[in-house]
XYZ file of C-alpha atoms in Angstrom:
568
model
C 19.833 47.610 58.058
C 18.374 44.746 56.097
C 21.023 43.139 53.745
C 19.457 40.889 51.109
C 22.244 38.781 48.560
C 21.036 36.963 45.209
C 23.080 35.998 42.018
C 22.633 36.211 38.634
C 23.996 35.728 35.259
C 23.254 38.884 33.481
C 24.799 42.231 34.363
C 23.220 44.093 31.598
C 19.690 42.378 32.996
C 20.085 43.682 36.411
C 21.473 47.328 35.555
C 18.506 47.967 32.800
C 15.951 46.725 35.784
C 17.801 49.221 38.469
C 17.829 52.198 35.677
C 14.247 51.110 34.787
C 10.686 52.135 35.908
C 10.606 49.136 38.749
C 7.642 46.608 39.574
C 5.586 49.317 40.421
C 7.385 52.505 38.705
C 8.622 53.007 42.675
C 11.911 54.035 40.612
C 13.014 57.890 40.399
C 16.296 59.572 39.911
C 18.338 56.383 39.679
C 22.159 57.611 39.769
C 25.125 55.962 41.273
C 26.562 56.816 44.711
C 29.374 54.574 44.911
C 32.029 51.650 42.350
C 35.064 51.074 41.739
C 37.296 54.226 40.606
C 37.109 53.831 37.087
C 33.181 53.219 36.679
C 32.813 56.903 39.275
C 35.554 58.560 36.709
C 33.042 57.883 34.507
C 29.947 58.498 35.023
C 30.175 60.063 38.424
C 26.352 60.428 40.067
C 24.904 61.383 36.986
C 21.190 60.543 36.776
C 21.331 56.550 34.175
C 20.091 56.319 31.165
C 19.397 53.133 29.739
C 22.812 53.426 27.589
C 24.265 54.340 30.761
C 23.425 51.446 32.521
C 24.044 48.748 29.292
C 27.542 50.709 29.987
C 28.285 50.127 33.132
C 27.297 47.092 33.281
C 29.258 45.908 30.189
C 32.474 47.879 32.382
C 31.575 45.300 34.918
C 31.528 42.212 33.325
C 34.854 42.745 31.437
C 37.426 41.066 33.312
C 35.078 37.906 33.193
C 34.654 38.116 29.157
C 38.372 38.920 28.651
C 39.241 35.691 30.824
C 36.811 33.511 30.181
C 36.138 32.981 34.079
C 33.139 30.358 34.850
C 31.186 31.366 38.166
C 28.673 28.284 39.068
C 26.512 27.458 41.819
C 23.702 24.656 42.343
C 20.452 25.038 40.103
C 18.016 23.684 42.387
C 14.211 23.094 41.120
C 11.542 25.304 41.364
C 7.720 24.590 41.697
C 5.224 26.380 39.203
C 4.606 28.769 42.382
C 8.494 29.816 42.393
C 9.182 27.560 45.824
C 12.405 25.362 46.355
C 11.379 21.349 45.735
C 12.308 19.468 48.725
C 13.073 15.708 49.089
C 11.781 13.375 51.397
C 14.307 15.066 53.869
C 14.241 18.420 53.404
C 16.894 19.213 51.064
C 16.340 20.970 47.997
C 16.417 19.001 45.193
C 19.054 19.870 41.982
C 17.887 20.343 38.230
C 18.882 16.761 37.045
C 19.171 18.076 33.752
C 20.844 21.447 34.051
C 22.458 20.645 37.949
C 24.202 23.829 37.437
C 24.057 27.895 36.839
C 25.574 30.592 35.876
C 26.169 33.005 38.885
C 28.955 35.166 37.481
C 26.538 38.204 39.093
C 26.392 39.342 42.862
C 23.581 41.322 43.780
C 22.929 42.568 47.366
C 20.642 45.202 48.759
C 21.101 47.055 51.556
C 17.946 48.685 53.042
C 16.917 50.667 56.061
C 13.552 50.729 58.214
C 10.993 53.071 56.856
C 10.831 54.464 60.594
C 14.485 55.974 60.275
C 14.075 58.001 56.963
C 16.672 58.474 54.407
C 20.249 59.141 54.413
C 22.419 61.595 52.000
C 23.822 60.105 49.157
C 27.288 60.790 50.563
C 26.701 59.013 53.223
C 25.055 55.612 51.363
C 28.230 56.121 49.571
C 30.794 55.669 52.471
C 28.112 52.930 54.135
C 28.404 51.383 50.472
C 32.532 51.424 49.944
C 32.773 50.466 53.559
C 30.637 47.336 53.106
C 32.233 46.165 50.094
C 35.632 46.685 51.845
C 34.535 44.609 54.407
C 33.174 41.584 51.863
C 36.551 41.750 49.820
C 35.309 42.833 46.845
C 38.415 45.737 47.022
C 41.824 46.081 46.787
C 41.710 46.098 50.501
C 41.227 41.898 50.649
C 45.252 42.173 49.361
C 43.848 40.997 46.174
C 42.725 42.367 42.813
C 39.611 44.361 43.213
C 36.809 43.627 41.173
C 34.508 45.738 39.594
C 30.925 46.686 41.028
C 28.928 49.667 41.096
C 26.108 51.157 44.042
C 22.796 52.447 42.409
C 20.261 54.727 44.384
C 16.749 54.613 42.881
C 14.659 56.679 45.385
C 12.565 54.468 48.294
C 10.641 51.425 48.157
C 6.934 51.066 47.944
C 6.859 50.536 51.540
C 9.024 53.494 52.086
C 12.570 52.420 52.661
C 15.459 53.980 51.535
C 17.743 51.601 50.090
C 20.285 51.239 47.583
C 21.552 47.880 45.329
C 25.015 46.840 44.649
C 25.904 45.089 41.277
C 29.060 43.642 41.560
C 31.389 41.078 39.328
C 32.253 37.474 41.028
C 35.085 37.975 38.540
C 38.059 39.719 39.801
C 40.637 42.308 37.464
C 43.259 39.426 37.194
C 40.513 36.854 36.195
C 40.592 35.132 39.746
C 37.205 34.716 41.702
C 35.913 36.333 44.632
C 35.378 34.406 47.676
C 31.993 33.786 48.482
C 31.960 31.704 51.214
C 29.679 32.042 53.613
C 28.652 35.258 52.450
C 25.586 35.954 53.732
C 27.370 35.296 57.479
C 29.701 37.556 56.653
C 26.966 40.350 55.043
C 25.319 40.078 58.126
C 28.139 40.825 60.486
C 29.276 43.656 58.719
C 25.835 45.225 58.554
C 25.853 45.329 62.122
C 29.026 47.024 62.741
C 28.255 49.178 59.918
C 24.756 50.069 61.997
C 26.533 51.190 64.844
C 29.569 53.010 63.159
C 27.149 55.198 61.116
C 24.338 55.678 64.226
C 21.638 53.202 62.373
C 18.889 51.343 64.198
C 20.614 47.886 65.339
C 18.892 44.584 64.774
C 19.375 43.082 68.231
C 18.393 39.890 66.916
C 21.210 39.329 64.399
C 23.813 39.791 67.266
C 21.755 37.494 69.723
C 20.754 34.579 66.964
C 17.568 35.143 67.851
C 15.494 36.596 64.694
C 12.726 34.553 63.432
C 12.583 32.227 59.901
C 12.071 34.547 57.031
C 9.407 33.569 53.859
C 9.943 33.684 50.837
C 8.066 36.364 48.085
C 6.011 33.108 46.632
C 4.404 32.369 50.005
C 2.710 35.765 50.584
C 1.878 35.725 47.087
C 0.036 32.325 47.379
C -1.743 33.706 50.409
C -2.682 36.705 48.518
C -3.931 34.728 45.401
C -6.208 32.505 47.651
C -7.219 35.076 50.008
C -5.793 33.496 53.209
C -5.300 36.118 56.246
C -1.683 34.624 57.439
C 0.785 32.491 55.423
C 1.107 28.784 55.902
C 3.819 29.501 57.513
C 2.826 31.182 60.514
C -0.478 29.164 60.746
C 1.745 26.163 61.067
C 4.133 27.347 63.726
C 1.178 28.124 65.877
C -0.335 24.857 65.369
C 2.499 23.474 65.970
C 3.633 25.428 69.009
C 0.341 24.542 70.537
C 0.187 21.109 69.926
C 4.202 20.844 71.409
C 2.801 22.841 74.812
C -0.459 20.602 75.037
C 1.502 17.212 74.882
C 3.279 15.495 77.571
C 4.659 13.168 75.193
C 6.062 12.807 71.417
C 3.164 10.480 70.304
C 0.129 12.908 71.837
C 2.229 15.625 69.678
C 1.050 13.469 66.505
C -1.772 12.805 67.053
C -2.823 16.750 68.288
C -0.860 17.728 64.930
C -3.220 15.123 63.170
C -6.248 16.050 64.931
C -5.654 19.848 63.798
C -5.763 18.789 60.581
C -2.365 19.139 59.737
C -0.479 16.599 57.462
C 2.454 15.311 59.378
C 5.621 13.249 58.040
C 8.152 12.307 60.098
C 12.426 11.942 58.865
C 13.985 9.110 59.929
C 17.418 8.292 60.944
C 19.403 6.927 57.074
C 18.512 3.463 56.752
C 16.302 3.090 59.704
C 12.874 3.013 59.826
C 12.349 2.879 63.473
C 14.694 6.312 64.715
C 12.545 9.552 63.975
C 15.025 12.478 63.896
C 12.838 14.871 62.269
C 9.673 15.951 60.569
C 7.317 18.133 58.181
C 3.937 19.403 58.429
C 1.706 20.724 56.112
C -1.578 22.740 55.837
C -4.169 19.942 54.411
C -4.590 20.797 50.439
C -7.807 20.766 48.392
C -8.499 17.980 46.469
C -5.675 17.698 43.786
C -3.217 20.021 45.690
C 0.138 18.844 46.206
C 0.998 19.607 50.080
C 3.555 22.453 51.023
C 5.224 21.299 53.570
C 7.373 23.130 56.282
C 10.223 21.353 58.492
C 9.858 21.905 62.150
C 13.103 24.154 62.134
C 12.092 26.315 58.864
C 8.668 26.797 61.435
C 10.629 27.909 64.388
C 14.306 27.679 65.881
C 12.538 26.130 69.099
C 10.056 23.781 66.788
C 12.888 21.448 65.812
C 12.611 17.891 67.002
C 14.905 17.411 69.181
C 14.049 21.023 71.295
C 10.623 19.522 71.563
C 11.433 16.484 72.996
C 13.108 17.995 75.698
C 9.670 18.843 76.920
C 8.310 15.122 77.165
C 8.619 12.119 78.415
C 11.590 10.260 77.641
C 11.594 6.311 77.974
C 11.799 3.514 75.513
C 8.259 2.920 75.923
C 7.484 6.442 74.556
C 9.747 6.266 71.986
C 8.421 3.584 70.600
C 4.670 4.475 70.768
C 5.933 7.609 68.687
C 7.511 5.434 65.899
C 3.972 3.803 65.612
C 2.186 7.729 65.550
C 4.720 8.616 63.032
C 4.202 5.413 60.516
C 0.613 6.221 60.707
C 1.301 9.318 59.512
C 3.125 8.775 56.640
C 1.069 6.270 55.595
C -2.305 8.832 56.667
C -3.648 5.413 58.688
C -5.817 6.174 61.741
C -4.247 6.744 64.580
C -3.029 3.774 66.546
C -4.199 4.552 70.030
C -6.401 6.981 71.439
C -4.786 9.296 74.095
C -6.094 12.231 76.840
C -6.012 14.860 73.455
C -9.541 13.243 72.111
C -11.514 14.050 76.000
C -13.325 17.512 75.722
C -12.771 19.191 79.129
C -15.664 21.043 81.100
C -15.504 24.803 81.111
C -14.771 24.757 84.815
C -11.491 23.832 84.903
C -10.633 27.088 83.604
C -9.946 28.403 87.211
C -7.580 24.878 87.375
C -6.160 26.627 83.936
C -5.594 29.972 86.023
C -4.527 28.436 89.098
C -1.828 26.829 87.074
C -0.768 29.907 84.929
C -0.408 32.125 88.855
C 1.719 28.878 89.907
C 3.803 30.031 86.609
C 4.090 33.444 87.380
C 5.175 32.193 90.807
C 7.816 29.761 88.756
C 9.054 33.223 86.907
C 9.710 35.267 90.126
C 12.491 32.454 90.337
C 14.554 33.272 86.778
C 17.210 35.673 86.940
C 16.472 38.487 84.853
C 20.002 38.070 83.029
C 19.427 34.263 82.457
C 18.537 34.690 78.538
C 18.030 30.853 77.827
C 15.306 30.191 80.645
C 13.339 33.601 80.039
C 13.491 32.077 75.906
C 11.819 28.756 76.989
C 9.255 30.859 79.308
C 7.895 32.862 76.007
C 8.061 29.842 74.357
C 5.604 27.915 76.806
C 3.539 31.030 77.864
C 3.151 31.691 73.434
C 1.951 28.218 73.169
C -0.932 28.728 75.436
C -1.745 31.845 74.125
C -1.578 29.633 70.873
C -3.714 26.554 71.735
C -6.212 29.385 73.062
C -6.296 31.036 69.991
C -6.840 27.635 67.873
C -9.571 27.029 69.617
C -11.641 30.078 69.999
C -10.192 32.294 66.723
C -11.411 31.199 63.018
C -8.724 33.226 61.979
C -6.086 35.482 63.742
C -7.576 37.485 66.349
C -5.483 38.651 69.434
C -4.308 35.654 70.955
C -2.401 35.001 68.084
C -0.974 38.029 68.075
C 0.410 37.612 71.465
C 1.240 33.809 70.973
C 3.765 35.325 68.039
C 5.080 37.910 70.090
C 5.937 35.761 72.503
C 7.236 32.677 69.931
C 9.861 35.527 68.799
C 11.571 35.824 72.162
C 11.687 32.367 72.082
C 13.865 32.067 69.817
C 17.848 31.143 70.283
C 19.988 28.566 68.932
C 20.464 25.491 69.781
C 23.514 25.828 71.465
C 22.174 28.698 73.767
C 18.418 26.869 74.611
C 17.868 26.085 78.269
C 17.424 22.451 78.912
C 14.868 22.533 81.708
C 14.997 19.577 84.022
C 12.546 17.322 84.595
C 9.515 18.393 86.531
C 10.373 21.884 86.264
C 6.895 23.973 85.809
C 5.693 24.289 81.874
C 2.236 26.055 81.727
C 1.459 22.711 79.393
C -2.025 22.173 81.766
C -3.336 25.350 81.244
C -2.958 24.825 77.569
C -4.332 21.473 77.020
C -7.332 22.805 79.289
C -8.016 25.868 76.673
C -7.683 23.277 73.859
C -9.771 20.770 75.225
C -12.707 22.498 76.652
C -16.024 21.761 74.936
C -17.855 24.380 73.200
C -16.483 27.696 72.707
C -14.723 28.812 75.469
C -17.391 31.353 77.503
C -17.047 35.242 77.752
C -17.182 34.792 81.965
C -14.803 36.006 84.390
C -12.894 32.820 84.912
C -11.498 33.131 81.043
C -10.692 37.043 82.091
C -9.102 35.670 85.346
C -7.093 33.137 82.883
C -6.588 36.026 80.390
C -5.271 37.993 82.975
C -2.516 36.367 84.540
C -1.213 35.258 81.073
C -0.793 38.927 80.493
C 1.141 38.893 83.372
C 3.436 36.635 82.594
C 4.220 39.018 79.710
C 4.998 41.875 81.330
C 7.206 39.895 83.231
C 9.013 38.112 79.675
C 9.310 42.040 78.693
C 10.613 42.964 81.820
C 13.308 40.093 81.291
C 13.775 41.737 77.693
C 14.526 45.324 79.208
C 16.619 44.552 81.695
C 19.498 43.065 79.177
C 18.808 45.794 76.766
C 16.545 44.741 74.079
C 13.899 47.611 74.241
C 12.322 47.146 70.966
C 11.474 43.408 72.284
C 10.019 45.031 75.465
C 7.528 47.669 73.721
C 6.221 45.598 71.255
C 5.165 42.475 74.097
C 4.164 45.599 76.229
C 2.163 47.323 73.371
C 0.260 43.528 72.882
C -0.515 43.488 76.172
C -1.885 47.162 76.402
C -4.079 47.163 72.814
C -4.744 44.103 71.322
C -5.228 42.232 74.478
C -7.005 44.756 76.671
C -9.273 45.122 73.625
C -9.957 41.790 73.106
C -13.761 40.528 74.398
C -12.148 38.671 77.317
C -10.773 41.641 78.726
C -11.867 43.259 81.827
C -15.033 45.057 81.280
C -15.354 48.762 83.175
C -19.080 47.025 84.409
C -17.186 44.563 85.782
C -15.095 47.146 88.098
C -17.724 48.986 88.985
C -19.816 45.658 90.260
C -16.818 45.354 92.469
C -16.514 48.759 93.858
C -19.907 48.521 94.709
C -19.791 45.632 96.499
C -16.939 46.240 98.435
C -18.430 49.674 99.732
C -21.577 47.467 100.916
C -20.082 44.762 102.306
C -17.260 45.016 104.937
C -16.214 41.345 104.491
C -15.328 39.779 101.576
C -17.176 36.496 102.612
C -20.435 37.536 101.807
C -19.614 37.251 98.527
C -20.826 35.021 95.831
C -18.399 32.696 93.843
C -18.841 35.433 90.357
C -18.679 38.363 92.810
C -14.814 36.494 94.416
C -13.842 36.358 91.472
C -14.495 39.849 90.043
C -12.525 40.678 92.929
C -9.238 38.935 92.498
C -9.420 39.884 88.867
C -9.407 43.744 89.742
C -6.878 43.134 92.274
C -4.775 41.031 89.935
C -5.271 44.447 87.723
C -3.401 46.343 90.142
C -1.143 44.053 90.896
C 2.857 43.911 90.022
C 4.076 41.988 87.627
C 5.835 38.900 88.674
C 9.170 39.593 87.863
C 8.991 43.364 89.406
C 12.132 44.512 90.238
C 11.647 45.760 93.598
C 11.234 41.599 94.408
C 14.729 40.464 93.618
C 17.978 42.379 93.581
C 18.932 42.913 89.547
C 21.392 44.732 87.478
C 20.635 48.070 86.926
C 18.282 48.893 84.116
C 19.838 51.658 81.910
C 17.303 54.081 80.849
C 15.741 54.235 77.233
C 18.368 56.594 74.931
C 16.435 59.132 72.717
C 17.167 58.737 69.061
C 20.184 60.741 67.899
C 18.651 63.438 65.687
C 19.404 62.431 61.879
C 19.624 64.664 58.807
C 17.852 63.835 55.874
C 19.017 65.919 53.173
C 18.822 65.212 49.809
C 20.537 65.589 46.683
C 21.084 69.563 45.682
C 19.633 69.098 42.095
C 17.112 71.086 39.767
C 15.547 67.309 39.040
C 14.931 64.207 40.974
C 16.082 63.814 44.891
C 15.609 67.789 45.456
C 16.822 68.253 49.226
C 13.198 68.840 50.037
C 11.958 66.883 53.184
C 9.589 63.844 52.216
């Protein structure tokens, strides 16, 4: 269940819109199926008219106009494209003329996937009181209860069934509700809520380990200028690539720089020479202000100091970073010229494959149940998938598919990341190789050999993902690795198995074969081979079996209009 909290300052604004048409006149039947006991007693789950809802929502907001309650929050500036305006460090900057709002409203949706149908209004009604309970909103906080009501407007356009709450920050006795932390708290209760009533849990929110979200402008700018991904996600793969390519904090500016991103580093307050974070942005056109995007809006496992856990840590280093990053900001050249400007011959893909099996080896070693290490492996195996894909795909193909899939089981707070040692294996050669190698990287077996074993590696990430439970994870890295990737044009062709067939029924020793032929050969064998964290190899916990879906009615509402019963 997806919970989503904004504020307002006009009750009678946000009942008329929830009564009304919608964006896209997605809006039927709108009725209430849950308030407080005097807004039911009166108009029950009637279908609202617009004097209905200027009603209700007057009913609401009475307690605040009777005692003059004030309900404020920050009023931070907004660009002409409806995004925050950051400072120099990231924070959103405040209205200086107006550094305040009225947010006497408290608006929260609560919406299901489109996968698991729609519920009866009774039962949105119990989820509804139950929530609300929960958020102290009711008499049950041992406080005055304030007034809201639950509105059910038929699905989204994408499907969902949902239903908005509209609820008064202003209690009966003119006090305010506690909003603290809020959206924690939303969160929390949504999951217990999820498995009280038998909905589809969000793993993620329990584990920390759910991706950034975007905001509506973005995918509207990327819609207006016809770009296939978001900034956002272009970014973290950049990014992510660049991070698994480097050996070191300055190589990671100058890759950033060389992919034609705009970097800016944050530095420690007052200092100029302590780097403690930084932004990157996709390069503008001419007379285009820069968006930019700080490392830990990109990714939880993109922030600076995660990254740097990765390199090399001396004074030396440190300070040949300050020097990248003051280039930077002042967009100077760059001041030395490091292994990331050498183009690499094509060959040393086998050295790239060789290194990814030596991974593979490396994962045989992590527990199954060890959460942090298997978070850093997607994390290292996604940014060679990613430095692949910025190198061979114009826009996003397969690779970066899989690099994402990957990035997303990378993720974990801080406080739960593995902090590898140094020297432990990274994959970071095999992904400088794919970045580095002049030309475009050749449809030949060694990049299917390559191709191959990084597959492998995912199988053995999802593996790691079923074995503590998180079987949505495990399909969708399993369904990359079955479509997308076996699809892609450096996949193994069925030519290709059938040269080796033949071959092998000629010759009774594989050392008549050519170099092409050897290799066919390990990359059918590696076809049939196990993936490196098979279970058979190590003793494990057992792996409970997948649980059908409990079977779910979806009745409707027994009425002559609107929400019939029928099934959608």
């Amino acid at each position: 269940m997806i919970v989503k909290i904004t504020s307002g300052e006009k009750m009678t604004g946000l009942l008329s819109y929830l009564q009304g048409p919608g964006r896209s006149n997605e809006h039927t039947d709108p009725h209430l199926v849950a308030g407080d006991p005097a807004i039911m007693a009166w108009h029950d789950d009637n279908e609202l008219s617009h004097q209905d809802a200027i009603a209700i929502a007057r009913q609401i907001d009475e307690p605040r106009q009777v005692f003059g309650t004030e309900v404020r929050e920050p009023n931070y500036l907004r660009n002409d494209k409806g995004e925050d305006v950051r400072d120099s460090h990231g924070k959103k900057v405040r209205d200086p003329i107006d550094p305040w709002r009225d947010a006497n409203v408290w608006h929260c949706s609560l919406s299901l996937h489109v996968d698991e149908g729609e519920l009866t209004d009774e039962k949105w009604g119990v989820i509804a009181q139950e929530f609300m309970d929960g958020m102290g909103f009711t008499e049950t906080s041992g406080r005055s209860p304030a007034r809201w009501a639950a509105v059910r407007h038929g699905v989204s356009t994408k499907g969902n069934d949902h239903i908005h709450i509209a609820a008064s920050v202003v209690r009966e006795d003119g006090t305010k509700v506690d909003l603290w932390r809020s959206k924690k708290r939303a969160s929390e209760l949504a999951g217990e809520l999820e498995r009280k009533h038998g909905l589809a849990v969000i793993a993620s929110r329990e584990t920390g380990s759910g991706e950034r979200g975007y905001h509506r402008a973005e995918k509207h700018r990327a819609e207006r200028e016809g770009a296939p991904e978001l900034d956002r996600e272009l970014l973290a793969r950049r990014v992510r690539a660049c991070a698994t390519a480097s050996k070191s904090e300055a190589e990671f500016v100058r890759r950033l720089r060389g992919q034609g991103l705009v970097a800016r580093p944050r530095f420690a307050s007052g200092r100029s020479d302590v780097v403690v974070g930084y932004k990157v942005a996709v390069r503008p056109a001419a007379g285009h202000t820069p968006v930019f995007y700080g490392g830990g809006h990109l990714a939880k496992d993109l922030t600076l100091p995660r990254l740097r856990s990765e390199w090399e840590d001396s004074p030396q280093a440190s300070a040949a970073a300050v020097d990248e990053w003051n280039a930077a900001r002042r967009d100077l050249p760059t001041v030395r010229v490091g292994r990331e400007s050498q183009e690499l011959d094509p060959k040393l893909l086998d050295r790239a494959t060789a290194d990814i099996g030596k991974w593979n080896a490396y994962l045989r070693s992590i527990p199954l149940e060890d959460r942090g290490q298997w978070a850093r492996a997607a994390g290292r195996t996604a940014g060679v998938f990613a430095a692949w894909s910025a190198k061979v795909e114009p826009t996003p193909g397969p690779l970066a598919a899989a690099a994402r899939q990957l990035a997303r089981s990378a993720q974990l707070p801080a406080h739960r990341a593995y902090r590898a040692p140094k020297g432990t294996m990274s994959a970071g050669g095999a992904a400088l190789i794919v970045m580095q190698t002049s030309g475009h990287l050749p449809k030949c077996v060694s990049a299917m050999l390559l191709l191959r074993q990084l597959m492998k590696a995912m199988e053995a990430i999802a593996d790691a993902h079923r074995a503590s439970g998180e079987l949505h994870r495990a399909l969708d890295i399993e369904y990359s690795v079955r479509t997308e990737l076996t699809q892609s044009r450096w996949s193994v062709p069925d030519s290709a198995r059938g040269e080796v067939r033949m071959t092998m029924q000629d010759d009774t020793s594989t050392s008549t074969l050519t170099p092409e032929q050897e290799k066919l050969r390990r990359l059918v064998a590696l076809d049939s081979a196990a993936p490196p964290s098979e279970a058979v190899r190590r003793p494990v916990l057992p792996i409970p079996a997948p649980l059908d879906p409990s079977p779910r009615t979806h009745a409707g509402r027994d009425r002559t209009r609107g929400n019939d019963g029928n099934e959608r």
